[in-house]
Short mmCIF file of C-alpha atoms in Angstrom, two decimals:
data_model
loop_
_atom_site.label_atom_id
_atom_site.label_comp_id
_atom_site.label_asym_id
_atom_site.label_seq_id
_atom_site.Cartn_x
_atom_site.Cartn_y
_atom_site.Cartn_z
CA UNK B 7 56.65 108.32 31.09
CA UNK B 8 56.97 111.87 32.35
CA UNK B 9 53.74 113.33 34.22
CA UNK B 10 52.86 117.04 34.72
CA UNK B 11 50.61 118.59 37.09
CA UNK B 12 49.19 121.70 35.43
CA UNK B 13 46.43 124.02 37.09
CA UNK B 14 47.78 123.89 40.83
CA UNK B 15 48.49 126.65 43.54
CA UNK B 16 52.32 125.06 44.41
CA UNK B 17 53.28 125.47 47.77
CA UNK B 18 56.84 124.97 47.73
CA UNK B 19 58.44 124.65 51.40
CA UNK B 20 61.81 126.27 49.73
CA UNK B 21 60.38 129.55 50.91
CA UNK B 22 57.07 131.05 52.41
CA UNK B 23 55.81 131.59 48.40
CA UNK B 24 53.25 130.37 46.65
CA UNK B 25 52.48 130.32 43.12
CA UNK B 26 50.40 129.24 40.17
CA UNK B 27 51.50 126.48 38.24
CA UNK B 28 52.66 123.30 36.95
CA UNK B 29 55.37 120.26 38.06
CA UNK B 30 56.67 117.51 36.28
CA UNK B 31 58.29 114.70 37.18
CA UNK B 32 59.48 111.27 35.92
CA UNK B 33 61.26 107.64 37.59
CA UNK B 34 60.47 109.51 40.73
CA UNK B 35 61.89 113.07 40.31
CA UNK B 36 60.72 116.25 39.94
CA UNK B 37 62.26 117.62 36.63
CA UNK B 38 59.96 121.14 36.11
CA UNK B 39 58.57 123.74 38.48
CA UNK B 40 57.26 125.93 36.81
CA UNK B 41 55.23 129.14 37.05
CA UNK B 42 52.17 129.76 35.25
CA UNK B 43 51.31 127.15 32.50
CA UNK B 44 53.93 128.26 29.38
CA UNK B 45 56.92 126.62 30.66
CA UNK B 46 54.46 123.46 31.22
CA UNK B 47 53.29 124.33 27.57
CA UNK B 48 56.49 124.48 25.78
CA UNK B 49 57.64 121.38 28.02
CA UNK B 50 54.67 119.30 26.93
CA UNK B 51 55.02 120.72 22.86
CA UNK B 52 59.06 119.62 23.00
CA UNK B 53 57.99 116.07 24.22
CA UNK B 54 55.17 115.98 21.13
CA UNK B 55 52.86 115.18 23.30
CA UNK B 56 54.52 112.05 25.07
CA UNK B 57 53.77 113.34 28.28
CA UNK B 58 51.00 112.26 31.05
CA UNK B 59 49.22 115.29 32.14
CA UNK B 60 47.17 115.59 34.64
CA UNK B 61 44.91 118.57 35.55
CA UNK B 62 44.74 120.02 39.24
CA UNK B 63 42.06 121.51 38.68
CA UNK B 64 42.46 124.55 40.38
CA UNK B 65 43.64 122.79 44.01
CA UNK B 66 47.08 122.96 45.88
CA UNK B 67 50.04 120.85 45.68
CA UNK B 68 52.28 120.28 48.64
CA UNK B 69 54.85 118.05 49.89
CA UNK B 70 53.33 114.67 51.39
CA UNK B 71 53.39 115.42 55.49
CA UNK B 72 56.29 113.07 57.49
CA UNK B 73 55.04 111.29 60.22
CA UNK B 74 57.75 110.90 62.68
CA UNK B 75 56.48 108.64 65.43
CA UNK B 76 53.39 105.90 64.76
CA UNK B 77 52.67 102.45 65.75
CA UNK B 78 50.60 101.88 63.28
CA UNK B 79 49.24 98.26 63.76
CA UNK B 80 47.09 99.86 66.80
CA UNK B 81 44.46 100.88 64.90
CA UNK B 82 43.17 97.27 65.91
CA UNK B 83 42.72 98.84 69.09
CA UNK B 84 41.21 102.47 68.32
CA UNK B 85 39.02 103.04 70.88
CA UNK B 86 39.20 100.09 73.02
CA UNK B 87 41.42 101.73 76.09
CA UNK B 88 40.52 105.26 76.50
CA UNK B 89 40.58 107.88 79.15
CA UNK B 90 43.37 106.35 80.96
CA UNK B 91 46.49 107.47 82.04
CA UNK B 92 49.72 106.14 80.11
CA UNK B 93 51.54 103.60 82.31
CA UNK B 94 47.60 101.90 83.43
CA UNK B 95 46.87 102.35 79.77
CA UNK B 96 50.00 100.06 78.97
CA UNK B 97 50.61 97.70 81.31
CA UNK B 98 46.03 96.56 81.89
CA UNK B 99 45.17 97.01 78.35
CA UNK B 100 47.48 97.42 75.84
CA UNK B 101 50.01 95.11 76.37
CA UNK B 102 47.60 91.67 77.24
CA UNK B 103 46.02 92.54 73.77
CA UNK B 104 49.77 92.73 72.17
CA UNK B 105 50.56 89.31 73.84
CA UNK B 106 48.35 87.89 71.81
CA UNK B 107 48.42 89.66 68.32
CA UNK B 108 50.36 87.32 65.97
CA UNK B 109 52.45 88.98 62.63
CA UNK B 110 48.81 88.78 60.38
CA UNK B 111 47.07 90.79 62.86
CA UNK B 112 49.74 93.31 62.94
CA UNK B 113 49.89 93.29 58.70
CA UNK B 114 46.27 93.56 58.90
CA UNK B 115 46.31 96.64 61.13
CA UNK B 116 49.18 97.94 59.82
CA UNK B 117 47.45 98.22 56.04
CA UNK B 118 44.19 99.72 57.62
CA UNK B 119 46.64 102.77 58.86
CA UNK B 120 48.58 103.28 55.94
CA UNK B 121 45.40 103.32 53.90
CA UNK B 122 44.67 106.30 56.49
CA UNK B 123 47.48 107.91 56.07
CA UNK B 124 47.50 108.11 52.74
CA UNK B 125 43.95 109.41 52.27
CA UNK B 126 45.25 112.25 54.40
CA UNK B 127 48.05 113.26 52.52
CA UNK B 128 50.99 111.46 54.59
CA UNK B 129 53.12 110.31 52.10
CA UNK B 130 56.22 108.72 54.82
CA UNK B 131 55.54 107.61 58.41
CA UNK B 132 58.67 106.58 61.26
CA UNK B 133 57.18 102.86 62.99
CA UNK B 134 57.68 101.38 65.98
CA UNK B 135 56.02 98.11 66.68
CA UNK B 136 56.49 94.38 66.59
CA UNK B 137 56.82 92.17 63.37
CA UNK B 138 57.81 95.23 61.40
CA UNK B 139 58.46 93.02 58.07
CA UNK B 140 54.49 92.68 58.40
CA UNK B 141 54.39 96.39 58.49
CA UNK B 142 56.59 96.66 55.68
CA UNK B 143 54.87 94.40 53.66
CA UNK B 144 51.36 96.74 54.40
CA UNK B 145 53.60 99.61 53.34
CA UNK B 146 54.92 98.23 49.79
CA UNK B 147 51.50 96.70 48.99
CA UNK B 148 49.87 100.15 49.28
CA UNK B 149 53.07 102.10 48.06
CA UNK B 150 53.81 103.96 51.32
CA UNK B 151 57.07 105.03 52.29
CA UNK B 152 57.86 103.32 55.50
CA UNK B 153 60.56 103.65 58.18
CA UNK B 154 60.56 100.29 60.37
CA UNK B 155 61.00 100.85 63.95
CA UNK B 156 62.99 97.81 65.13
CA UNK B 157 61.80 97.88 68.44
CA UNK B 158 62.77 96.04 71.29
CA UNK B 159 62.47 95.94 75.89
CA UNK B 160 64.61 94.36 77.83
CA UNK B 161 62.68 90.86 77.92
CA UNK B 162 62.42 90.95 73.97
CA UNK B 163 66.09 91.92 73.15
CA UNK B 164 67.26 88.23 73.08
CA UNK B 165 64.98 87.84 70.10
CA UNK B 166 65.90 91.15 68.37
CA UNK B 167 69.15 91.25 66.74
CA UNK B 168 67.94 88.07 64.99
CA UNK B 169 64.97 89.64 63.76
CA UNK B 170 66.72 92.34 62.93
CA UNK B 171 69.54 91.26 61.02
CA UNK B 172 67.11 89.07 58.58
CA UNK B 173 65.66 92.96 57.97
CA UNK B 174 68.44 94.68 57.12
CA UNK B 175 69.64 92.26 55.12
CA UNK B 176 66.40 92.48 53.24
CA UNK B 177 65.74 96.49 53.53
CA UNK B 178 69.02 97.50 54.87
CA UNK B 179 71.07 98.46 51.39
CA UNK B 180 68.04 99.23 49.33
CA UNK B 181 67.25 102.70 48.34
CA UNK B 182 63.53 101.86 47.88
CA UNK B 183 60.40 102.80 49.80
CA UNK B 184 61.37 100.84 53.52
CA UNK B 185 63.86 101.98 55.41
CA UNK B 186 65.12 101.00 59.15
CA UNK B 187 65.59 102.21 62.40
CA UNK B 188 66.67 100.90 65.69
CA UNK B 189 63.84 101.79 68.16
CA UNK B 190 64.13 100.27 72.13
CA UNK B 191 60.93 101.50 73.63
CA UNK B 192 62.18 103.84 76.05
CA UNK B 193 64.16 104.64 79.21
CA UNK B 194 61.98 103.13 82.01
CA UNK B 195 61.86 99.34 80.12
CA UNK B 196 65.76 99.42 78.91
CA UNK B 197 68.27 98.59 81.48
CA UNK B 198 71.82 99.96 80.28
CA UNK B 199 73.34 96.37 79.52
CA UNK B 200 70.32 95.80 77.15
CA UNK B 201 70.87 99.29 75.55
CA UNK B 202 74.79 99.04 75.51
CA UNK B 203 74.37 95.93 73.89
CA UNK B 204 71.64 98.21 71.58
CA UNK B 205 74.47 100.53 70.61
CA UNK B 206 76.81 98.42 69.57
CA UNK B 207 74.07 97.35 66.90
CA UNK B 208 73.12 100.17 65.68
CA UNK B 209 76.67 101.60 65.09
CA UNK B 210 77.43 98.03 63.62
CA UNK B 211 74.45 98.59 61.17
CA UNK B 212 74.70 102.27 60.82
CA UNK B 213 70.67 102.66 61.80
CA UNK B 214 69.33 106.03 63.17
CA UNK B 215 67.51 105.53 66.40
CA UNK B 216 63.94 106.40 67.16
CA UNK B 217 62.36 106.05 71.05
CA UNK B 218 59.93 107.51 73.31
CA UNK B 219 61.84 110.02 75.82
CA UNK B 220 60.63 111.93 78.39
CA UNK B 221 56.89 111.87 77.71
CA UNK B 222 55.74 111.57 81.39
CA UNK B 223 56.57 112.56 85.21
CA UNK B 224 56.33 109.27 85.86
CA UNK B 225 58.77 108.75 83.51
CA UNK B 226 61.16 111.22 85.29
CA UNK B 227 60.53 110.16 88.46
CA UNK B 228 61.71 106.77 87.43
CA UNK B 229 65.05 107.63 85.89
CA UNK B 230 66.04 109.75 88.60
CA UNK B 231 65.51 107.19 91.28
CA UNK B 232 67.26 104.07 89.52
CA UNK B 233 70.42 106.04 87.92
CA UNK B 234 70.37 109.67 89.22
CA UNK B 235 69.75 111.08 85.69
CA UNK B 236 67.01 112.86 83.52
CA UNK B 237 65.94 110.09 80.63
CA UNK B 238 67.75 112.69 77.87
CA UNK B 239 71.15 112.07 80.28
CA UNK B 240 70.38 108.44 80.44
CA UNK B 241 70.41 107.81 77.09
CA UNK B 242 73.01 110.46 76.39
CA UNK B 243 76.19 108.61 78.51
CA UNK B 244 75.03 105.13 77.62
CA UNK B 245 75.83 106.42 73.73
CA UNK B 246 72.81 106.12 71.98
CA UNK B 247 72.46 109.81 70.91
CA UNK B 248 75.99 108.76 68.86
CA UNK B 249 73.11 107.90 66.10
CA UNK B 250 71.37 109.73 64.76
CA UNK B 251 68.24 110.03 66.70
CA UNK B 252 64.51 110.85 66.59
CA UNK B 253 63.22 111.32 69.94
CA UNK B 254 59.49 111.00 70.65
CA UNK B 255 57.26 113.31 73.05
CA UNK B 256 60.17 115.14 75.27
CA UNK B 257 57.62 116.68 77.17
CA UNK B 258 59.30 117.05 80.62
CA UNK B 259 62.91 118.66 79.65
CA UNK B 260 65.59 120.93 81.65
CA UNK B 261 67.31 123.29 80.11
CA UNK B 262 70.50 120.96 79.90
CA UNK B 263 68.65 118.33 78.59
CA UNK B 264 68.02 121.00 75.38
CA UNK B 265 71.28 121.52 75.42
CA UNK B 266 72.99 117.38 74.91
CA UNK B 267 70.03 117.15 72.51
CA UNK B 268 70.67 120.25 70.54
CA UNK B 269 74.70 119.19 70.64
CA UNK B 270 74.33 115.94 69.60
CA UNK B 271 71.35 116.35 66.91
CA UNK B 272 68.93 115.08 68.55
CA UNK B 273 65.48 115.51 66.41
CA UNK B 274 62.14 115.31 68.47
CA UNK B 275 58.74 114.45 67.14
CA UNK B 276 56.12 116.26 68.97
CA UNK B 277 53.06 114.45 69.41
CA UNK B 278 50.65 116.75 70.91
CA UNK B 279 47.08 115.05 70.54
CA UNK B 280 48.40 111.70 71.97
CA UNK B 281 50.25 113.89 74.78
CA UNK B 282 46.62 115.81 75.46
CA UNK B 283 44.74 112.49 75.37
CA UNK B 284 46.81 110.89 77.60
CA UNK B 285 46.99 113.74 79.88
CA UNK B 286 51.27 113.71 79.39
CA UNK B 287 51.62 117.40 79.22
CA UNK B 288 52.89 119.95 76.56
CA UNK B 289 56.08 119.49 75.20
CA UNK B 290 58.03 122.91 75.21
CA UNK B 291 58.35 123.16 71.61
CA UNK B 292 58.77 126.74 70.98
CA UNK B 293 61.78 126.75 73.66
CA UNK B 294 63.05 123.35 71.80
CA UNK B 295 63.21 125.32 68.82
CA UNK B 296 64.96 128.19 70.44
CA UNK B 297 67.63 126.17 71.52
CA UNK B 298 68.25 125.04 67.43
CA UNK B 299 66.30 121.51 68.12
CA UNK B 300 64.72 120.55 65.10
CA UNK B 301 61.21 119.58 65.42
CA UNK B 302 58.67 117.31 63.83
CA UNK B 303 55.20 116.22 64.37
CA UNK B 304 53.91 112.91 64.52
CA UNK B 305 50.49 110.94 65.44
CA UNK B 306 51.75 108.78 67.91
CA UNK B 307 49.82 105.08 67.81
CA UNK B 308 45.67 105.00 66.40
CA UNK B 309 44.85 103.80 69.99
CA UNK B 310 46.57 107.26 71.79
CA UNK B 311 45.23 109.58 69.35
CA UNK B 312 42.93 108.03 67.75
CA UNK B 313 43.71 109.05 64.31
CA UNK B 314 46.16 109.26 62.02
CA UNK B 315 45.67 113.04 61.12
CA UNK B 316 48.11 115.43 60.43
CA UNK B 317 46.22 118.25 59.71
CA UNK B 318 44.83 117.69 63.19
CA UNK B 319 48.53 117.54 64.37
CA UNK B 320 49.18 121.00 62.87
CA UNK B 321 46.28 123.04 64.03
CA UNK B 322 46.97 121.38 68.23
CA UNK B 323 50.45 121.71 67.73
CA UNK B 324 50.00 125.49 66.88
CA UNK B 325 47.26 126.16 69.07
CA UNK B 326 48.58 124.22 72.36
CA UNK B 327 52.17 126.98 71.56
CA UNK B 328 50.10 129.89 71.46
CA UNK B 329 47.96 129.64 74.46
CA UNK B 330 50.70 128.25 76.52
CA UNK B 331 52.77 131.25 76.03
CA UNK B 332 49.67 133.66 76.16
CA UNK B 333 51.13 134.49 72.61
CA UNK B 334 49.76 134.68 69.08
CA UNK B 335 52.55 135.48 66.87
CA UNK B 336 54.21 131.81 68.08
CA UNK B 337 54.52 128.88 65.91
CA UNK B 338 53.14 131.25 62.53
CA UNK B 339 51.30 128.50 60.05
CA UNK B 340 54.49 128.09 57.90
CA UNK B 341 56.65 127.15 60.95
CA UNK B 342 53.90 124.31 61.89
CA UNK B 343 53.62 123.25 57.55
CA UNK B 344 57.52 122.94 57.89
CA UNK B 345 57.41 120.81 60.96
CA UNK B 346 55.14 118.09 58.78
CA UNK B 347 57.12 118.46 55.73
CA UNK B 348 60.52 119.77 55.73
CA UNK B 349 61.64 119.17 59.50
CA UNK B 350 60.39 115.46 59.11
CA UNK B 351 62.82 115.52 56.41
CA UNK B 352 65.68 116.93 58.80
CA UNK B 353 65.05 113.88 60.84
CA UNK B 354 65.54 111.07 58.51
CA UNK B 355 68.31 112.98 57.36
CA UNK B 356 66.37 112.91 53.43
CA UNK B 357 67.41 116.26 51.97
CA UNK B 358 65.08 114.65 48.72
CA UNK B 359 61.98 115.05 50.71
CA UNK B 360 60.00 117.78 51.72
CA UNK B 361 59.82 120.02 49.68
CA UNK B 362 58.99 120.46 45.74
CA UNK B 363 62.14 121.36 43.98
CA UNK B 364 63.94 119.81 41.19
CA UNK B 365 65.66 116.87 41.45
CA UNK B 366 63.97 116.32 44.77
CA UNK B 367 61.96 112.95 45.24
CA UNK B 368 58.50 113.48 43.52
CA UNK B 369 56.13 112.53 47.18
CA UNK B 370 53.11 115.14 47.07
CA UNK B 371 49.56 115.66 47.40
CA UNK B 372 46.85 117.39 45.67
CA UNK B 373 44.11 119.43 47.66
CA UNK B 374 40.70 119.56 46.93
CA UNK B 375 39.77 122.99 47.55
CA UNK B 376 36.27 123.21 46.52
CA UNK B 377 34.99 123.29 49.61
CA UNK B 378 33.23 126.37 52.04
CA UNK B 379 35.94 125.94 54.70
CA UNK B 380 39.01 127.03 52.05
CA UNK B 381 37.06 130.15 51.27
CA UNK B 382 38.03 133.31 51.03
CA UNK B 383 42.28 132.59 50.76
CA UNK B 384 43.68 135.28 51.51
CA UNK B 385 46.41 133.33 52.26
CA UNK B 386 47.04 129.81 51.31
CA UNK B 387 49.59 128.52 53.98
CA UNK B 388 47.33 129.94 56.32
CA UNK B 389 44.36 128.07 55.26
CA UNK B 390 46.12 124.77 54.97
CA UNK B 391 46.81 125.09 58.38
CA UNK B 392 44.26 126.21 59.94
CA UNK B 393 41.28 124.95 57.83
CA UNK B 394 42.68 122.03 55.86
CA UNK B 395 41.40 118.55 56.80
CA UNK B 396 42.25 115.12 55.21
CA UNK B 397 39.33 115.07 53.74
CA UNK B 398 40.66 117.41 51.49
CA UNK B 399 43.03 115.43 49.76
CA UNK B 400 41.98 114.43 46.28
CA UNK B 401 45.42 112.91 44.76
CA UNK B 402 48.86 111.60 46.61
CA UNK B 403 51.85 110.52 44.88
CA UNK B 404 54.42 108.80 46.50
CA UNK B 405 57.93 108.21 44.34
CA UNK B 406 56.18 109.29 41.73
CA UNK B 407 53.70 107.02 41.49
CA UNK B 408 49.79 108.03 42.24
CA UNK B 409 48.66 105.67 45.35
CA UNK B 410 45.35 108.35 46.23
CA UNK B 411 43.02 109.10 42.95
CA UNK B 412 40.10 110.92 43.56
CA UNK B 413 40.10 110.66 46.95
CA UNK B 414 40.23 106.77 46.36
CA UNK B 415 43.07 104.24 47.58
CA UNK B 416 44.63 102.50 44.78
CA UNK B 417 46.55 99.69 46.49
CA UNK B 418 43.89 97.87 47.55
CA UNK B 419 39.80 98.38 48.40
CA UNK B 420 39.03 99.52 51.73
CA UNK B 421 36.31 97.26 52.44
CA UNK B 422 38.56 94.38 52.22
CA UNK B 423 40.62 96.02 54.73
CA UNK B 424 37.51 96.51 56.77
CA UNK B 425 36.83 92.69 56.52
CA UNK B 426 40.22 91.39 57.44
CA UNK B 427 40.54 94.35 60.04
CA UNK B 428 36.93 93.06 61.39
CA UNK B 429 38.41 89.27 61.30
CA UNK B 430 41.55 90.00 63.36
CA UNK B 431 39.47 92.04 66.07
CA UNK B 432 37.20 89.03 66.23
CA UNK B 433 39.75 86.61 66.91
CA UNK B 434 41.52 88.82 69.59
CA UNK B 435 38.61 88.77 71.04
CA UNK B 436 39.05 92.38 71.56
CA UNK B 437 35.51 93.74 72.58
CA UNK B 438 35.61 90.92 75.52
CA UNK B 439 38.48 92.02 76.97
#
């Protein structure tokens, strides 16, 4: 049945205006923008009333934010390894707790932030974990659209292209809600015969790639002693840039590292509350951009972060720019909405997403904006931006189908995903660790 969405301030990401009025869509697709109610009127009369309509009630309708890096099964471990730096962070906490985490406590964690992510508006997120059909799973359950993140080290490799090929036969030549990447964890833990052999996968597959680059000194320090290179040169001449790639953090970059990324298409998800948390640094995304980079924001894992926020993303992202460069006109609000929406687009290389147009995939939200932080608007992008929280969110559709009422998750009740969450923590025996 066609639905319409009447009543709504529609922020379009086609262009920097916004308007009054009403969208329709149906099997997915948006078939009616329109401005002002008439056109929505006349639609509704032609269709004798066979039509779903729902009322906005005066909020704003966006495209659902793109979350370009996540591990999202780490909400298991939100809060249980903070204020440490990254490599201590991995190698005495995280990883003994992964060791042990078997494929229902990574489902179980991995519904508990998709649930989060959809109460916030995120209507896509780019994984990277282990046991990503568990993740998967999470994702169709509560109707998210998910990008796996087949990821892999050198010790684990043996195991993945098994793994993986039972995925893409699965996922691989659907054009559903799960999607696939290849994702080896990141310069300092691939050796080039593990990632040569990684290559020759993905181009056998045809799977984008999505990795952590150049988030630390350390990191740098690393690459340059073992091969003589920066990481972005690394992966560069061992091929894997051939794919198309989504390259998380870059915070430590050389000019010619911009450069091979910007020639070869190299996205970049900037992360910049994990990257502050962490104490990485900030990622030079205003000269990243300069160079013709395209850049998109993501939350990084629920234990770096430790939430799944977007809006948070936006407002640090912008801020961070600005006072780095000593500059307020950089990174305007509609540059930073574009990064969640459009530019995540860019990166997955879905032209349907991102943006409310017809014929382009029907993923939005609805925001409340009854509230005393959203008034005055004297400008609504502005106000998303800088004011908007996830709270906000009243209504999410992804593919066209509502998965957010109300501010309510319809795939499943949260506090059974509180109990099973609470049941996988106790039997990692997380707090004793």
């Amino acid at each position: 049945m066609i639905k319409i969405v009447k009543n709504v301030t529609i922020v379009p990401m086609t262009h920097e205006v916004t308007f009054w009025g009403a969208v329709a869509f149906e099997d997915g697709k948006i078939i009616m923008v329109s401005q002002g109610n008439q056109e929505a009127d006349r639609f509704i009369e032609e269709l004798n009333g066979d039509v779903e309509v729902i009322d906005g009630k005066g909020g704003i309708l966006l495209p659902g934010f793109i979350n370009l890096h996540n591990h999202v099964s780490m909400t298991l471990l939100r809060s249980y390894a903070d204020d440490i730096p990254l490599m201590p962070w991995l190698t005495e906490k995280i990883w003994p707790v992964e060791d042990k985490m078997t494929p229902e406590h990574i489902y179980v964690g991995a519904k508990l932030g998709i649930a989060e992510m959809l109460l916030g508006g995120t209507t896509t997120f780019v994984d990277m974990y282990a046991s990503e059909d568990m993740v998967a799973k999470a994702g169709v359950e509560l109707g998210m659209r998910t990008v796996l993140g087949l990821a892999f080290l050198d010790q684990s490799f043996p195991y993945f292209e098994a793994f993986a090929e039972k995925l893409i036969e699965k996922y691989g030549k659907e054009n559903g809600l799960v999607s696939l990447t290849m994702s080896p964890h990141a310069p300092y833990t691939c050796s080039p015969e593990t990632l040569e052999k990684a290559v020759a996968f993905a181009k056998k597959h045809n799977l984008m790639v999505h990795t952590h680059l150049s988030e630390t000194e350390t990191e740098i320090k690393q690459i340059r002693e073992r091969y003589d290179k920066t990481p972005v040169e690394y992966f560069r001449d061992l091929g894997l840039f051939d794919q198309k790639t989504i390259a998380a953090h870059c915070v430590y970059l050389e000019d010619s590292d911009m450069k091979i990324m910007r020639d070869y298409g190299v996205s970049v998800s900037h992360n910049p509350q994990s990257n502050m948390k962490l104490g990485s640094g900030i990622a030079p995304v205003k000269k990243m951009m300069d160079y013709g980079i395209n850049v998109g924001l993501g939350t990084d894992g629920p234990s770096s972060n430790n939430d799944l926020d977007m809006w948070e993303e936006m407002r640090s992202a912008s801020f961070l720019q600005k006072v780095v460069a000593l500059d307020p006109t950089i990174l305007p609000a509609y540059e930073i909405l574009k990064m969640a929406t459009v530019n995540g687009a860019k990166a997955l290389n879905r032209d349907d997403l991102g943006t409310i147009a017809v014929g382009q995939t029907a993923d939005f939200m609805i925001i409340d904006t009854s509230k005393p932080h959203f008034f005055p608007c004297h400008d609504v992008i502005a106000n998303l931006v800088y004011c908007g929280k996830a709270s906000d969110v009243d209504t999410v559709f992804v593919n066209g189908k509502m998965v957010v009422r109300s501010k309510e998750l319809m795939g499943d009740n949260l506090s059974n995903i509180y109990n099973q969450v609470q049941c996988a923590i106790n039997e990692l025996e997380i707090a004793e660790d």
